[in-house]
Coordinates of N, CA, C and O in Angstrom, one line a residue:
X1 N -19.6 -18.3 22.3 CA -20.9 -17.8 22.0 C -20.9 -16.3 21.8 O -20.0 -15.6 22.4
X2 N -21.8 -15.8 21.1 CA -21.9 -14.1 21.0 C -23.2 -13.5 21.2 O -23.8 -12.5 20.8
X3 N -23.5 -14.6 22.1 CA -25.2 -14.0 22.8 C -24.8 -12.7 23.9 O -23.8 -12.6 24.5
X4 N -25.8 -12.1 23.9 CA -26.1 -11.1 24.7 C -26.9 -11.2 26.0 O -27.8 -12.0 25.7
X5 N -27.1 -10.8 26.9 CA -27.8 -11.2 28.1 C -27.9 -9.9 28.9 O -27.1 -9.4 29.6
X6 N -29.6 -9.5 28.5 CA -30.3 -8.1 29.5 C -31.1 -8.8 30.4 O -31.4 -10.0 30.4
X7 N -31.3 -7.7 31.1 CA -31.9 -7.7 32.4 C -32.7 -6.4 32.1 O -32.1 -5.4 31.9
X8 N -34.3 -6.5 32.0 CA -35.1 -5.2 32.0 C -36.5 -5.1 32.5 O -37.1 -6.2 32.2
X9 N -37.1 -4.2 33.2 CA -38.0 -3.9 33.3 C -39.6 -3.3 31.8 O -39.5 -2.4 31.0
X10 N -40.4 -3.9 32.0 CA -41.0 -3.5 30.7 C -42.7 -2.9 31.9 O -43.4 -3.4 32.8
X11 N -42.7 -1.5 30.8 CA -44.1 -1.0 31.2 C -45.1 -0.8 30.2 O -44.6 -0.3 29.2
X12 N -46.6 -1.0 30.2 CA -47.1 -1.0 29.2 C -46.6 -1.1 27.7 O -46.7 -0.2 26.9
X13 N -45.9 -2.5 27.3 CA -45.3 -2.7 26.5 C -44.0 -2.0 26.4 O -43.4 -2.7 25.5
X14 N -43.2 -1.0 26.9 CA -42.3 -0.5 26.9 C -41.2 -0.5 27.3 O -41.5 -0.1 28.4
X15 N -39.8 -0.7 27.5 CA -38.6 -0.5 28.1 C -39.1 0.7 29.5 O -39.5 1.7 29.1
X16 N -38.9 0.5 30.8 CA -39.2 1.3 31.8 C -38.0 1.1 32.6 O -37.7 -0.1 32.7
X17 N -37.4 2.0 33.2 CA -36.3 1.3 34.5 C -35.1 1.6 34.0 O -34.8 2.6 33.3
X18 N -34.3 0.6 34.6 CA -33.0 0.1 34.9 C -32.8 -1.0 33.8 O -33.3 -2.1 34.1
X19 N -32.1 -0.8 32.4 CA -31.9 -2.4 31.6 C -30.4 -2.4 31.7 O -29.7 -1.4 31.4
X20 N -29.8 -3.7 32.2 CA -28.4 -4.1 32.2 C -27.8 -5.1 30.9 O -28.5 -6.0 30.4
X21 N -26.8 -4.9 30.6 CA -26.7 -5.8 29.6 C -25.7 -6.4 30.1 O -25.1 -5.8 31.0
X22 N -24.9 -7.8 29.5 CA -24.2 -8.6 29.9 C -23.7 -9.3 28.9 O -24.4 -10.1 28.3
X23 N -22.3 -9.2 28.6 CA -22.0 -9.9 27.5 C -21.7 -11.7 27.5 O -22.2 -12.2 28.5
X24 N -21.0 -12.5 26.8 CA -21.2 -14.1 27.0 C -20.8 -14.5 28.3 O -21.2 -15.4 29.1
X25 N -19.5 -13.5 28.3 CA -19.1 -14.6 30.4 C -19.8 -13.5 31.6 O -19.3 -13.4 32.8
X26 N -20.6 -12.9 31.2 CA -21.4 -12.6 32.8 C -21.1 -11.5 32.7 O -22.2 -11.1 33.0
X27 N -20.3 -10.2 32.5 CA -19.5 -9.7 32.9 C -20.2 -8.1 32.3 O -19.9 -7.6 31.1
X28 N -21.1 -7.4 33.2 CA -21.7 -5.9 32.6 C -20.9 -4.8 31.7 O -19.9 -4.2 31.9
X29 N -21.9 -4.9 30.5 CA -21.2 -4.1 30.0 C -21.7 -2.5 29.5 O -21.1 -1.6 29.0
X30 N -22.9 -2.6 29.6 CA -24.1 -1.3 29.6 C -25.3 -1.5 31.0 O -25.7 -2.5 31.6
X31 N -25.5 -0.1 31.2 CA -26.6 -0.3 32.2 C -27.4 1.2 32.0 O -26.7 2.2 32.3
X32 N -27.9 1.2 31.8 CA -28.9 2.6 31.1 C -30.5 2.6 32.1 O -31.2 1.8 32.8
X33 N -30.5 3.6 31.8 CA -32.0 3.8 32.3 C -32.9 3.9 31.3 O -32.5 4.5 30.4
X34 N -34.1 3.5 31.3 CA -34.9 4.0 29.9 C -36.4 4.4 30.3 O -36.9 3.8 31.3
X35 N -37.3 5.6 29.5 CA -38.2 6.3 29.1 C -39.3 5.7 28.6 O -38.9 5.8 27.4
X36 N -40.5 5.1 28.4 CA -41.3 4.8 27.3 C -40.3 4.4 26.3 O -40.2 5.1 25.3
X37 N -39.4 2.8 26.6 CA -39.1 2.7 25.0 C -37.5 3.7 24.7 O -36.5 3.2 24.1
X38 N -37.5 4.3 25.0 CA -36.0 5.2 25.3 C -34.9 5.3 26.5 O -35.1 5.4 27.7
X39 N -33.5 5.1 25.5 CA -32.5 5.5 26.3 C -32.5 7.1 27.1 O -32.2 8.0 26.3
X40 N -32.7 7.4 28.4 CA -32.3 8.7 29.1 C -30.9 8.8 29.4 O -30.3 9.8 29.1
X41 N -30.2 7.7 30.1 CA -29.5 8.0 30.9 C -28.4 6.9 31.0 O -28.8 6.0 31.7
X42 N -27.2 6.7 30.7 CA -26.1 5.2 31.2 C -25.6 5.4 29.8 O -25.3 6.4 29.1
X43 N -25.7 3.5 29.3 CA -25.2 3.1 28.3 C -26.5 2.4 28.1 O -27.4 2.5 28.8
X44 N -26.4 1.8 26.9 CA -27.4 1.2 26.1 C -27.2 0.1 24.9 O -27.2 0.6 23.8
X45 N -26.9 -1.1 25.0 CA -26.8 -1.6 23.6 C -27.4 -2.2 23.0 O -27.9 -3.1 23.6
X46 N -27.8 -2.1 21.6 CA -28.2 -2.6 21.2 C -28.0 -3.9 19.3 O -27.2 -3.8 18.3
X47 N -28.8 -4.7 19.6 CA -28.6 -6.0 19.1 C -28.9 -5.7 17.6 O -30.0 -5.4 17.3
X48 N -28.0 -5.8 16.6 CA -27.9 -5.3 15.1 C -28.3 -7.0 14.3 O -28.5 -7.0 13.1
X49 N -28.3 -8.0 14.8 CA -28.4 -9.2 14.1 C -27.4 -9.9 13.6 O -26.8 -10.8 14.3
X50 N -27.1 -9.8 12.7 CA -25.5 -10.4 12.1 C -24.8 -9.6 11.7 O -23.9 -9.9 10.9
X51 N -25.0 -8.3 12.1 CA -24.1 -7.3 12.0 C -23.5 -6.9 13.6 O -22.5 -6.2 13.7
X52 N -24.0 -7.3 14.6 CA -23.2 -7.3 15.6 C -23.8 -6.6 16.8 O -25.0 -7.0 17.0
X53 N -23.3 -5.6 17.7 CA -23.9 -4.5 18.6 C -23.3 -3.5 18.4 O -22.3 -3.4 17.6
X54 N -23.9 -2.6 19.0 CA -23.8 -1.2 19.5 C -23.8 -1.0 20.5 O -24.5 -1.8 21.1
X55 N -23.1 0.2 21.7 CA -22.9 0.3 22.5 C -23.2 2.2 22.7 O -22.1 2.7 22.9
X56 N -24.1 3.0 22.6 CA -23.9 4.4 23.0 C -23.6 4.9 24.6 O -23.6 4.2 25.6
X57 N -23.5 6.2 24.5 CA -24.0 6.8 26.1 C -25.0 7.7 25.9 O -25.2 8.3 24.9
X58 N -25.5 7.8 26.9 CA -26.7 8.9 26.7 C -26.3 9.8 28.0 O -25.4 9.4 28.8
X59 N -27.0 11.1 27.9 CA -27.4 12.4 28.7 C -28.8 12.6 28.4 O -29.1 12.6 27.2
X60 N -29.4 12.7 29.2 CA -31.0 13.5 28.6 C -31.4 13.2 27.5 O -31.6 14.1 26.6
X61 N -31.7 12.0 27.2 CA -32.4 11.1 25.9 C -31.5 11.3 24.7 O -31.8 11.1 23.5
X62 N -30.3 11.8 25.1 CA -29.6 12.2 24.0 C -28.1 11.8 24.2 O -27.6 11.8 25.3
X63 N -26.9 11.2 22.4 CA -26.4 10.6 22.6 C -25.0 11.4 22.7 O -24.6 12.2 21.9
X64 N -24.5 11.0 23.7 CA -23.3 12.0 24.3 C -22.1 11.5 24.9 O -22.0 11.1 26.0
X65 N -21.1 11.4 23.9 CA -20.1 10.5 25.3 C -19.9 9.3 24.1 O -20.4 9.2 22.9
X66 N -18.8 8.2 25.0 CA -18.7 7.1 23.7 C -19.4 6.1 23.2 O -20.3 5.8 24.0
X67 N -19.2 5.5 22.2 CA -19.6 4.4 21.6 C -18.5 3.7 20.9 O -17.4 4.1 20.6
X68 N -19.4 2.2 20.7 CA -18.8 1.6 20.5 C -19.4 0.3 19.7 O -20.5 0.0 20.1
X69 N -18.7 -0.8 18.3 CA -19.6 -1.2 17.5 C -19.0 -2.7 17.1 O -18.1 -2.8 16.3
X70 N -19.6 -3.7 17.9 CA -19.0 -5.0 17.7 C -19.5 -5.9 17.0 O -20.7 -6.2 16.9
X71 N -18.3 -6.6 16.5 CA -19.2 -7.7 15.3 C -20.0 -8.6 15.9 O -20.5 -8.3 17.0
X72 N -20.3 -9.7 15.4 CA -20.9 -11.0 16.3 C -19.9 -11.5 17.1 O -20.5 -12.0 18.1
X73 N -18.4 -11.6 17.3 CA -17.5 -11.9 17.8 C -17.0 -11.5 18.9 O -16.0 -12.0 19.5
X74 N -17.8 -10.2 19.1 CA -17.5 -9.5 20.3 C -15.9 -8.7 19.8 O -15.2 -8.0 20.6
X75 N -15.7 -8.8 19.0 CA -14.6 -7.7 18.2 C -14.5 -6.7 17.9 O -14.6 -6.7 16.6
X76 N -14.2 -5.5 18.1 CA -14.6 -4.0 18.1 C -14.8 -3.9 16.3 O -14.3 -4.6 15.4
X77 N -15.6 -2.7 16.2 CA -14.9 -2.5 14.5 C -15.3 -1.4 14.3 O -15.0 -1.0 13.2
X78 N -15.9 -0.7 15.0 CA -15.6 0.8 15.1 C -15.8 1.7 16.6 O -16.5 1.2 17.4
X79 N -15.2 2.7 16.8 CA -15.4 3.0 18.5 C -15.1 4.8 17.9 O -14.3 5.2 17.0
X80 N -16.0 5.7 18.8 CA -15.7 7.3 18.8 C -16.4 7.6 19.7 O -16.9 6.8 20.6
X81 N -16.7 8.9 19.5 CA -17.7 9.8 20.7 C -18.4 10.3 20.0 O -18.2 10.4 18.7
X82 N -19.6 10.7 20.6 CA -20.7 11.9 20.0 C -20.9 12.9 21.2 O -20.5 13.0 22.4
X83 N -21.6 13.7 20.4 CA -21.5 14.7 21.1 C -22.9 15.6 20.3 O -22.9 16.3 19.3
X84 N -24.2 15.3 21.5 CA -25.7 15.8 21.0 C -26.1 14.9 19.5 O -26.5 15.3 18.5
X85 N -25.8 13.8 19.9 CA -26.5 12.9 18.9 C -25.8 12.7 17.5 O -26.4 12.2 16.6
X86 N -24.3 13.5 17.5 CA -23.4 13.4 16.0 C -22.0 13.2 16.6 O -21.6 13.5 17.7
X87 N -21.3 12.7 15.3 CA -20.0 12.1 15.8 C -19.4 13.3 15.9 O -19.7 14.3 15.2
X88 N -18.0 13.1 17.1 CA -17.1 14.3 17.4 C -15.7 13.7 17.5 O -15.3 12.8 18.3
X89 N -14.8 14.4 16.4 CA -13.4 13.9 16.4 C -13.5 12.5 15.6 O -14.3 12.1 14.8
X90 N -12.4 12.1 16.2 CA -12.6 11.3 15.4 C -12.7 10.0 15.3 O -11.8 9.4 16.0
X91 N -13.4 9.2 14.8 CA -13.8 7.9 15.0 C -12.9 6.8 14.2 O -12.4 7.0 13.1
X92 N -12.6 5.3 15.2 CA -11.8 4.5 14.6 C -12.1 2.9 14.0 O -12.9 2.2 14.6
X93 N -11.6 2.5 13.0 CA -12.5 1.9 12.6 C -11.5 0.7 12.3 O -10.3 0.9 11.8
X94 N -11.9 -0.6 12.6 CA -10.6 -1.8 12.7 C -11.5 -3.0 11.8 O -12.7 -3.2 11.8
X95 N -10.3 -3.8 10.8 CA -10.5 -5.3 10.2 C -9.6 -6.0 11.0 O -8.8 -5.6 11.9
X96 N -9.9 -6.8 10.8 CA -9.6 -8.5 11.3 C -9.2 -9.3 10.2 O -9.9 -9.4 9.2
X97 N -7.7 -10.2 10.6 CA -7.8 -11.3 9.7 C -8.5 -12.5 9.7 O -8.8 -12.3 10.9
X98 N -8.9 -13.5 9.4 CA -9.8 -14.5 9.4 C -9.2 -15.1 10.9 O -10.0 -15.3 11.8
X99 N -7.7 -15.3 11.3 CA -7.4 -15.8 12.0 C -8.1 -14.9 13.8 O -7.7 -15.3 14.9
X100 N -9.1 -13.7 13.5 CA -9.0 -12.9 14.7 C -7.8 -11.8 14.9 O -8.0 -11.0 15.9
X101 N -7.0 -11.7 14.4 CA -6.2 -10.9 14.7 C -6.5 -9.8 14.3 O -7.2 -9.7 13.3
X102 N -5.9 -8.5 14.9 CA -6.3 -7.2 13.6 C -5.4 -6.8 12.0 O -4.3 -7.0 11.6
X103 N -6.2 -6.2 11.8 CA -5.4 -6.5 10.3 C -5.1 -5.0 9.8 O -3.9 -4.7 9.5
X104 N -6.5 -3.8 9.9 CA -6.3 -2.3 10.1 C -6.8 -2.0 11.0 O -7.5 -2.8 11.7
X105 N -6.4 -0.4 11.4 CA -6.8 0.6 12.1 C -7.2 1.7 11.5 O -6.5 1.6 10.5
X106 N -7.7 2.4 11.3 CA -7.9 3.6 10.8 C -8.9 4.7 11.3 O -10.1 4.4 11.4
X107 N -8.5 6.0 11.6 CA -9.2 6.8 11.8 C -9.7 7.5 10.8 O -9.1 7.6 9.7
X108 N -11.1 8.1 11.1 CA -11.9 8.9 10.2 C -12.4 10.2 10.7 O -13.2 10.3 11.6
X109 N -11.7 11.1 10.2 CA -12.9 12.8 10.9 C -13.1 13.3 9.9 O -12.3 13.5 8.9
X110 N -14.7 13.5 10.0 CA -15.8 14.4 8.9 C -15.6 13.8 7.3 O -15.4 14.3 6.2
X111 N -15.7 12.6 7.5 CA -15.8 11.4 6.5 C -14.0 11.3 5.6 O -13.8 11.0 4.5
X112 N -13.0 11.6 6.7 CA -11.7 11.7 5.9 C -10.7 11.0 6.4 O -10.6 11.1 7.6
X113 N -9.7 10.0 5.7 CA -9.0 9.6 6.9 C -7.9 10.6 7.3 O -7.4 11.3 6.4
X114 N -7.5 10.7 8.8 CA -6.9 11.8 9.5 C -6.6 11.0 10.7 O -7.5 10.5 11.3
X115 N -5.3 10.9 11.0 CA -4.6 10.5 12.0 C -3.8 9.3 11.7 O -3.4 9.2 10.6
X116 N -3.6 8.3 12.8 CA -3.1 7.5 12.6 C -3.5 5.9 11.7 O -4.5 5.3 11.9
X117 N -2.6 5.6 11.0 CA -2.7 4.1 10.3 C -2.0 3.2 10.7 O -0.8 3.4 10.8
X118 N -2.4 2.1 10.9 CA -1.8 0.6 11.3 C -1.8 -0.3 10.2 O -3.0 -0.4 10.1
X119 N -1.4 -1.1 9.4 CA -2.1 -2.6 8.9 C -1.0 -3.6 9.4 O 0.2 -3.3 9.2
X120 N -1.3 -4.5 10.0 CA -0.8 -6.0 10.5 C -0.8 -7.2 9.3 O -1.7 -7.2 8.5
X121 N 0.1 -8.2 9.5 CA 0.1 -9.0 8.6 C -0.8 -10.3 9.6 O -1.1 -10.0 10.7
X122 N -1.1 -11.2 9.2 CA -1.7 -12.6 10.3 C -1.4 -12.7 11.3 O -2.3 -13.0 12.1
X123 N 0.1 -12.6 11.5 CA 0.3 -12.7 12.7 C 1.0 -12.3 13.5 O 1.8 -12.9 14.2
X124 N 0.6 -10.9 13.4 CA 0.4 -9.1 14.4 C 1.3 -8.5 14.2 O 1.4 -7.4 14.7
X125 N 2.5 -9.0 13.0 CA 3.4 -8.4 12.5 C 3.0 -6.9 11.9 O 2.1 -7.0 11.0
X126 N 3.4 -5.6 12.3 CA 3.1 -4.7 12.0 C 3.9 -4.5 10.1 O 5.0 -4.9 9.8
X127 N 3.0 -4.0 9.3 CA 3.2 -3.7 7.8 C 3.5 -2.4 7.3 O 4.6 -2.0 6.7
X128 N 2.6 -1.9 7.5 CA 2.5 -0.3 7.1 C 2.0 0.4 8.5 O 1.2 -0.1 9.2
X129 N 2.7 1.7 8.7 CA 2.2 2.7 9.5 C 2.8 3.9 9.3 O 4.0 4.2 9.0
X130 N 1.5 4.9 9.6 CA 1.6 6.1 9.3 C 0.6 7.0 9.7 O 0.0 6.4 10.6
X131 N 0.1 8.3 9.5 CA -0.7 9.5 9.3 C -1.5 9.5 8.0 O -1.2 9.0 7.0
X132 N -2.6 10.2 8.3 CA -3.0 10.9 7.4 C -3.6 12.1 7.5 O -4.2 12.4 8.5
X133 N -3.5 12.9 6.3 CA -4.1 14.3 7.4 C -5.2 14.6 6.1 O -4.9 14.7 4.9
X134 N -6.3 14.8 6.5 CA -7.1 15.4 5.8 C -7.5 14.4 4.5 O -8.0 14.9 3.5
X135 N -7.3 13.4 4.6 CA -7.8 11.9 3.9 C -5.7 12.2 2.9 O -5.9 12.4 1.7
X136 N -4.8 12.2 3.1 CA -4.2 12.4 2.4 C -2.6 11.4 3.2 O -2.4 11.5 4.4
X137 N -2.2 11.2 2.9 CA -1.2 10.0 3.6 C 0.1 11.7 3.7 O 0.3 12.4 2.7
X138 N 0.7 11.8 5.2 CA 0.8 13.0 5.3 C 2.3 12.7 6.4 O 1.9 12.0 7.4
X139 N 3.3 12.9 6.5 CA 4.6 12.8 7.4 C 5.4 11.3 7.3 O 5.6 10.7 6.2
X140 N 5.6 11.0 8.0 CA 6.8 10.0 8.0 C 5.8 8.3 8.0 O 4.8 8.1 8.8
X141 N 6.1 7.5 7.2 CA 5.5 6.0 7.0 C 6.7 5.2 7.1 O 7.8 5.5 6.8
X142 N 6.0 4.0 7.6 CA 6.8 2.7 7.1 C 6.2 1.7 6.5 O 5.1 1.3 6.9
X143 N 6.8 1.1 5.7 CA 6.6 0.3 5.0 C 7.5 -0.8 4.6 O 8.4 -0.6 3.9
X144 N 7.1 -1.9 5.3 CA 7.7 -2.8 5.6 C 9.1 -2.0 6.2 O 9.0 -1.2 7.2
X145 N 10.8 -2.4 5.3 CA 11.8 -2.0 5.9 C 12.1 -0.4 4.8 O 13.2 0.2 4.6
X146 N 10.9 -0.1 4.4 CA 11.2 1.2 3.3 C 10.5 2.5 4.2 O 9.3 2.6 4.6
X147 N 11.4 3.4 4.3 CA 10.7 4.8 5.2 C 10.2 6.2 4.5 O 11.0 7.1 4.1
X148 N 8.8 6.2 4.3 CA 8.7 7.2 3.0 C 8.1 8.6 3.9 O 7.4 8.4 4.9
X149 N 8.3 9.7 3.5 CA 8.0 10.8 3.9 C 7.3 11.7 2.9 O 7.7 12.2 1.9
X150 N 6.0 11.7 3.5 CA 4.8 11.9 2.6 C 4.6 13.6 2.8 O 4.8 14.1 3.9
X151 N 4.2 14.5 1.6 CA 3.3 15.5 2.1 C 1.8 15.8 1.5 O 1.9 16.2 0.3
X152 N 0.7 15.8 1.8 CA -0.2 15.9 1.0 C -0.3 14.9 -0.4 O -0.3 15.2 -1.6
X153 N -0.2 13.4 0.1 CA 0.1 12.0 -0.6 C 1.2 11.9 -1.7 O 1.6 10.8 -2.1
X154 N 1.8 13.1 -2.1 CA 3.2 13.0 -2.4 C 4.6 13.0 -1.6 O 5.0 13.6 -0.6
X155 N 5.2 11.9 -2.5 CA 6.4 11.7 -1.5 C 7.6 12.4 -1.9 O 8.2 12.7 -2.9
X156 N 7.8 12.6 -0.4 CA 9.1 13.7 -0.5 C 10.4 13.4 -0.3 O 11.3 14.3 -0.3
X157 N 10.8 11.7 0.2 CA 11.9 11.5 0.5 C 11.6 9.8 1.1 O 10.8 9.4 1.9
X158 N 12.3 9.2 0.5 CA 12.5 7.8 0.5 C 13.7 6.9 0.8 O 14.6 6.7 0.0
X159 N 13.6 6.5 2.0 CA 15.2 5.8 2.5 C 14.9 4.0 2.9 O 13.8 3.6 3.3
X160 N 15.9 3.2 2.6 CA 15.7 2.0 3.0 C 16.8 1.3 3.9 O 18.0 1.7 4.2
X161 N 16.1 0.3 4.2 CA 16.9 -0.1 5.0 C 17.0 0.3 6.5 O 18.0 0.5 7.1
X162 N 15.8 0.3 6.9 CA 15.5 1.2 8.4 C 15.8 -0.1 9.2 O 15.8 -0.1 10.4

């Protein structure tokens, strides 16, 4: 199941208190305080429909600290930090094969990919991995048994047989 299960206090129509949340086997996974209706303080998640949950932190009605963004499956598919209500660094963002397994990784800062790449084949076999710097495939890759050395998405040097 990929039901969700809170526990909350409501005032004059509103979120007031202590709301806990609980994912399918019991097990707490947000606990926040809330304002008229507003996250102040903890964690907070909330319920996207068939697009999954969300998970923030808050400081002072404001969103600070990590997050985190699951399908209906309870499957990550994206996770970072914010910092005063906008993303900071860099955020990661994962597919899945039909089978559940993961399929990419990829990081994104200030809409670019930058850092590390993963892709898996069905069954967790690693495919390609590598960097990117500045959205640009950037230092040493593998692929499959081929090792390519990239600079600014040109390659500079290609050996097989690793």
């Amino acid at each position: 199941t990929s039901e969700l299960t809170s526990i909350m206090s409501i005032l004059d129509g509103s979120l007031n208190g202590t709301v806990s949340h609980f994912d399918p086997k019991g097990k707490l996974i947000a606990e926040g305080i809330y304002k008229k209706g507003y996250p102040q303080e903890g964690t907070s998640v909330q319920y996207l429909g068939n697009r999954g949950k969300t998970k923030y932190t808050y400081e002072k009605g404001v969103k600070q600290g990590p997050w985190i963004w699951w399908n209906t499956n309870w499957r990550v598919l994206v996770k970072g930090s914010m910092h005063e209500d906008k993303p900071k660094g860099a955020t990661t963002y994962f597919t899945y094969h039909k089978n559940g397994k993961k399929q990419t990784e990829t990081n994104i800062v200030e809409k670019k990919k930058h850092g590390a790449f993963k892709k898996w084949d069905s069954s967790g076999r690693i495919l390609v991995e590598g960097e990117f710097k500045n959205g640009f495939k950037h230092g040493n890759w593998k692929v499959g048994s081929v090792k390519i050395n990239f600079e600014n998405d040109k390659i500079i040097k290609k050996s097989f047989g690793i």
